[in-house]
Tab-separated table of C-alpha atoms in Angstrom:
chain	number	residue	atom	x	y	z
A	1	GLU	CA	4.386	-10.517	-3.833
A	2	ALA	CA	3.788	-12.443	-7.060
A	3	GLY	CA	3.175	-16.154	-6.681
A	4	VAL	CA	4.406	-19.112	-8.681
A	5	ALA	CA	3.324	-18.746	-12.303
A	6	GLN	CA	2.613	-21.703	-14.567
A	7	SER	CA	1.510	-22.121	-18.158
A	8	PRO	CA	-0.410	-23.446	-19.907
A	9	ARG	CA	-3.225	-24.067	-17.405
A	10	TYR	CA	-4.840	-26.739	-19.545
A	11	LYS	CA	-3.561	-28.995	-22.307
A	12	ILE	CA	-5.099	-31.908	-24.187
A	13	ILE	CA	-2.842	-34.021	-26.392
A	14	GLU	CA	-2.920	-37.409	-28.044
A	15	LYS	CA	-0.739	-40.230	-26.766
A	16	ARG	CA	2.758	-40.269	-28.224
A	17	GLN	CA	2.680	-36.495	-28.706
A	18	SER	CA	4.890	-34.152	-26.726
A	19	VAL	CA	4.064	-31.341	-24.320
A	20	ALA	CA	5.986	-28.748	-22.357
A	21	PHE	CA	5.069	-26.841	-19.217
A	22	TRP	CA	6.665	-23.640	-18.022
A	23	CYS	CA	7.116	-22.344	-14.493
A	24	ASN	CA	8.352	-19.062	-13.025
A	25	PRO	CA	8.980	-19.350	-9.267
A	26	ILE	CA	8.670	-16.662	-6.615
A	27	SER	CA	11.502	-14.194	-6.943
A	28	GLY	CA	14.494	-15.125	-4.800
A	29	HIS	CA	13.448	-18.730	-4.244
A	30	ALA	CA	16.421	-20.989	-4.806
A	31	THR	CA	14.527	-24.268	-4.797
A	32	LEU	CA	12.055	-25.263	-7.492
A	33	TYR	CA	9.942	-28.398	-7.578
A	34	TRP	CA	7.815	-30.205	-10.109
A	35	TYR	CA	5.101	-32.422	-8.668
A	36	GLN	CA	2.710	-34.755	-10.454
A	37	GLN	CA	-0.762	-35.025	-8.953
A	38	ILE	CA	-2.944	-37.777	-10.354
A	39	LEU	CA	-6.665	-37.466	-9.642
A	40	GLY	CA	-7.444	-38.672	-6.123
A	41	GLN	CA	-3.819	-38.803	-5.005
A	42	GLY	CA	-1.386	-36.536	-3.249
A	43	PRO	CA	1.356	-34.706	-5.120
A	44	LYS	CA	4.357	-36.822	-6.051
A	45	LEU	CA	7.730	-35.149	-6.410
A	46	LEU	CA	9.174	-35.551	-9.900
A	47	ILE	CA	12.215	-33.330	-9.641
A	48	GLN	CA	13.738	-30.787	-7.271
A	49	PHE	CA	16.214	-28.095	-8.306
A	50	GLN	CA	18.500	-26.082	-6.065
A	51	ASN	CA	19.333	-23.051	-8.225
A	52	ASN	CA	20.112	-24.702	-11.567
A	53	GLY	CA	21.320	-28.037	-10.175
A	54	VAL	CA	19.225	-31.160	-9.668
A	55	VAL	CA	18.837	-32.247	-6.028
A	56	ASP	CA	16.424	-35.135	-6.519
A	57	ASP	CA	14.994	-36.704	-9.666
A	58	SER	CA	14.592	-40.235	-8.377
A	59	GLN	CA	10.915	-40.445	-9.349
A	60	LEU	CA	11.208	-38.789	-12.747
A	61	PRO	CA	10.537	-41.257	-15.606
A	62	LYS	CA	13.655	-40.255	-17.474
A	63	ASP	CA	12.825	-42.214	-20.602
A	64	ARG	CA	10.040	-39.735	-21.357
A	65	PHE	CA	10.230	-36.824	-18.903
A	66	SER	CA	12.878	-34.125	-18.839
A	67	ALA	CA	13.208	-30.870	-16.943
A	68	GLU	CA	15.629	-28.008	-16.948
A	69	ARG	CA	16.141	-24.827	-15.002
A	70	LEU	CA	18.462	-22.659	-17.018
A	71	LYS	CA	20.001	-19.700	-15.135
A	72	GLY	CA	18.436	-20.916	-11.901
A	73	VAL	CA	15.144	-19.078	-12.346
A	74	ASP	CA	12.308	-20.392	-14.497
A	75	SER	CA	11.933	-24.006	-15.515
A	76	THR	CA	10.375	-26.213	-18.160
A	77	LEU	CA	9.074	-29.766	-17.818
A	78	LYS	CA	8.740	-31.794	-21.001
A	79	ILE	CA	7.000	-35.082	-21.705
A	80	GLN	CA	7.862	-36.934	-24.905
A	81	PRO	CA	6.186	-39.182	-25.875
A	82	ALA	CA	3.137	-38.888	-23.638
A	83	LYS	CA	1.227	-41.899	-22.359
A	84	LEU	CA	-2.360	-42.120	-21.148
A	85	GLU	CA	-1.158	-42.536	-17.556
A	86	ASP	CA	0.562	-39.147	-17.716
A	87	SER	CA	-2.850	-37.475	-17.409
A	88	ALA	CA	-2.489	-35.440	-14.246
A	89	VAL	CA	-1.996	-31.986	-12.833
A	90	TYR	CA	1.615	-30.853	-12.942
A	91	LEU	CA	2.319	-28.561	-10.035
A	92	CYS	CA	5.301	-26.269	-9.925
A	93	ALA	CA	6.390	-24.987	-6.545
A	94	SER	CA	9.227	-23.039	-4.995
A	95	SER	CA	10.782	-22.408	-1.609
A	96	LEU	CA	13.582	-20.372	-0.093
A	97	ASP	CA	15.266	-23.561	1.091
A	98	HIS	CA	17.246	-23.922	4.298
A	99	SER	CA	15.590	-20.830	5.672
A	100	PRO	CA	15.069	-20.508	9.449
A	101	SER	CA	11.323	-20.651	8.912
A	102	GLY	CA	11.510	-24.118	7.527
A	103	ASN	CA	10.990	-25.442	4.066
A	104	THR	CA	7.556	-23.952	3.293
A	105	ILE	CA	6.624	-24.702	-0.287
A	106	TYR	CA	4.548	-22.274	-2.347
A	107	PHE	CA	2.561	-23.818	-5.183
A	108	GLY	CA	1.370	-22.589	-8.520
A	109	GLU	CA	-2.155	-23.303	-9.714
A	110	GLY	CA	-1.003	-26.240	-11.814
A	111	SER	CA	-1.048	-27.325	-15.430
A	112	TRP	CA	-3.789	-29.822	-16.192
A	113	LEU	CA	-2.769	-32.431	-18.766
A	114	THR	CA	-5.176	-34.822	-20.436
A	115	VAL	CA	-3.720	-37.472	-22.733
A	116	VAL	CA	-6.261	-39.095	-25.040
B	1	ALA	CA	12.804	-42.801	4.135
B	2	GLN	CA	9.907	-40.811	5.450
B	3	SER	CA	6.256	-41.551	4.670
B	4	VAL	CA	2.873	-40.031	5.423
B	5	THR	CA	-0.442	-41.797	6.002
B	6	GLN	CA	-3.746	-39.970	6.018
B	7	LEU	CA	-6.142	-42.388	7.598
B	8	ASP	CA	-9.365	-41.096	6.070
B	9	SER	CA	-9.878	-40.519	2.359
B	10	GLN	CA	-13.186	-38.697	2.915
B	11	VAL	CA	-14.708	-36.981	5.932
B	12	PRO	CA	-18.310	-35.768	5.689
B	13	VAL	CA	-19.418	-33.413	8.463
B	14	PHE	CA	-22.274	-31.021	9.120
B	15	GLU	CA	-21.731	-27.292	9.214
B	16	GLU	CA	-20.693	-25.931	12.629
B	17	ALA	CA	-19.633	-29.395	13.822
B	18	PRO	CA	-16.055	-30.077	14.928
B	19	VAL	CA	-13.711	-32.039	12.682
B	20	GLU	CA	-10.435	-33.921	12.986
B	21	LEU	CA	-8.374	-35.037	9.998
B	22	ARG	CA	-5.814	-37.657	10.928
B	23	CYS	CA	-2.203	-37.859	9.806
B	24	ASN	CA	0.568	-40.229	10.831
B	25	TYR	CA	4.140	-40.114	9.618
B	26	SER	CA	7.278	-42.164	9.801
B	27	SER	CA	10.831	-40.885	9.684
B	28	SER	CA	14.170	-41.854	11.131
B	29	VAL	CA	15.206	-38.245	11.751
B	30	SER	CA	13.652	-35.010	12.924
B	31	VAL	CA	11.001	-33.575	10.678
B	32	TYR	CA	9.002	-30.519	9.813
B	33	LEU	CA	5.268	-31.171	9.428
B	34	PHE	CA	2.744	-29.311	7.300
B	35	TRP	CA	-0.917	-29.228	6.400
B	36	TYR	CA	-1.909	-27.865	3.008
B	37	VAL	CA	-5.391	-27.197	1.630
B	38	GLN	CA	-6.445	-27.462	-1.995
B	39	TYR	CA	-9.700	-25.843	-3.097
B	40	PRO	CA	-11.255	-27.073	-6.370
B	41	ASN	CA	-9.208	-26.201	-9.449
B	42	GLN	CA	-6.569	-24.438	-7.402
B	43	GLY	CA	-3.044	-25.138	-6.244
B	44	LEU	CA	-2.129	-26.094	-2.698
B	45	GLN	CA	-1.774	-23.443	-0.020
B	46	LEU	CA	-0.229	-23.742	3.401
B	47	LEU	CA	-2.611	-24.020	6.381
B	48	LEU	CA	-0.041	-24.428	9.139
B	49	LYS	CA	3.335	-25.916	9.927
B	50	TYR	CA	5.252	-27.400	12.832
B	51	LEU	CA	8.958	-26.645	12.968
B	52	SER	CA	9.827	-26.894	16.668
B	53	GLY	CA	8.700	-25.662	20.085
B	54	SER	CA	5.052	-25.788	21.123
B	55	THR	CA	3.355	-28.934	19.925
B	56	LEU	CA	0.059	-27.116	19.318
B	57	VAL	CA	0.198	-25.117	16.113
B	58	LYS	CA	-2.422	-22.637	15.000
B	59	GLY	CA	-2.983	-21.867	11.340
B	60	ILE	CA	-5.250	-19.895	9.077
B	61	ASN	CA	-9.046	-20.161	8.914
B	62	GLY	CA	-9.343	-21.379	12.517
B	63	PHE	CA	-7.459	-24.640	11.995
B	64	GLU	CA	-4.947	-26.056	14.453
B	65	ALA	CA	-2.842	-29.196	14.658
B	66	GLU	CA	-1.030	-31.015	17.430
B	67	PHE	CA	2.321	-32.710	17.009
B	68	ASN	CA	2.586	-35.928	18.997
B	69	LYS	CA	6.086	-37.336	18.750
B	70	SER	CA	5.385	-40.553	20.654
B	71	GLN	CA	2.471	-41.405	18.379
B	72	THR	CA	4.130	-39.892	15.276
B	73	SER	CA	0.934	-38.031	14.518
B	74	PHE	CA	-0.015	-34.538	13.380
B	75	HIS	CA	-3.814	-34.413	13.379
B	76	LEU	CA	-5.640	-31.354	12.068
B	77	ARG	CA	-8.649	-29.962	13.938
B	78	LYS	CA	-11.244	-27.251	13.705
B	79	PRO	CA	-13.893	-26.714	16.395
B	80	SER	CA	-16.611	-25.513	14.008
B	81	VAL	CA	-16.484	-25.954	10.238
B	82	HIS	CA	-18.080	-23.846	7.515
B	83	ILE	CA	-19.342	-24.786	4.065
B	84	SER	CA	-16.341	-22.930	2.658
B	85	ASP	CA	-13.977	-25.411	4.340
B	86	THR	CA	-14.981	-28.052	1.798
B	87	ALA	CA	-11.687	-28.947	0.124
B	88	GLU	CA	-8.901	-31.511	-0.061
B	89	TYR	CA	-6.436	-31.454	2.830
B	90	PHE	CA	-2.897	-32.809	2.544
B	91	CYS	CA	-0.497	-33.642	5.327
B	92	ALA	CA	3.200	-33.415	4.441
B	93	VAL	CA	6.502	-34.180	6.109
B	94	SER	CA	9.848	-32.635	5.302
B	95	ASP	CA	12.855	-34.645	6.338
B	96	LEU	CA	15.717	-32.647	7.839
B	97	SER	CA	18.271	-34.801	6.078
B	98	GLY	CA	19.928	-33.527	2.920
B	99	GLY	CA	17.627	-31.807	0.455
B	100	PHE	CA	14.621	-31.259	2.735
B	101	LYS	CA	12.610	-33.662	0.620
B	102	THR	CA	8.872	-33.159	1.255
B	103	ILE	CA	6.501	-36.099	1.020
B	104	PHE	CA	2.729	-35.642	0.802
B	105	GLY	CA	-0.040	-37.903	2.006
B	106	ALA	CA	-2.802	-39.068	-0.312
B	107	GLY	CA	-5.184	-36.402	0.971
B	108	THR	CA	-8.463	-36.243	2.877
B	109	ARG	CA	-11.520	-34.791	1.233
B	110	LEU	CA	-13.512	-32.746	3.749
B	111	PHE	CA	-17.115	-32.327	2.712
B	112	VAL	CA	-19.148	-29.915	4.840
B	113	LYS	CA	-22.892	-30.330	4.582
B	114	ALA	CA	-25.534	-27.715	5.417
């Protein structure tokens, strides 16, 4: 079974530039997540989609971050303009959601962003 | 709202020694509990999970965890660690209220020394 795919793996940009990350979840997974993981910290949920609708985006800095999940499959996360504090790993994850086995989340390898 | 506290940011241990990584949570409703491991430059992968039933949960790579409802804890243990267990370990709680929002702890870095 293919895992969660993310690209690009690494990106270096200057502050005030923009960047976009792409994610393709595990086939059949209705729920997709974007997490931000700053060095030395645990992942922080930015946004959670159920199919193509947003379930939770309470911690998404909406003045600069945006995300979409067209057609309920793959997703893009955009940052514009980037700030130095946005340097982090952006983890995409997916889950079946509401399955009897519980809400196990499967993670991609992450997209490493450095803002200089 | 739920929260997760991992009491140790770093745990150094010698190879073949036992280890316990501590995790406490708070939630006003029933929860699912998870431990994830993150090896260097990789994404997180599930070690084990507690959904219901037996409070002792066994996972991959010889790890196990015990759910203690009265102490709101879910500590991770392994009787004998290997060098290859060196990684970051994250405890997470998923609230059974709407949306199954999952919150992660700050992580514990396990460093196994020869």
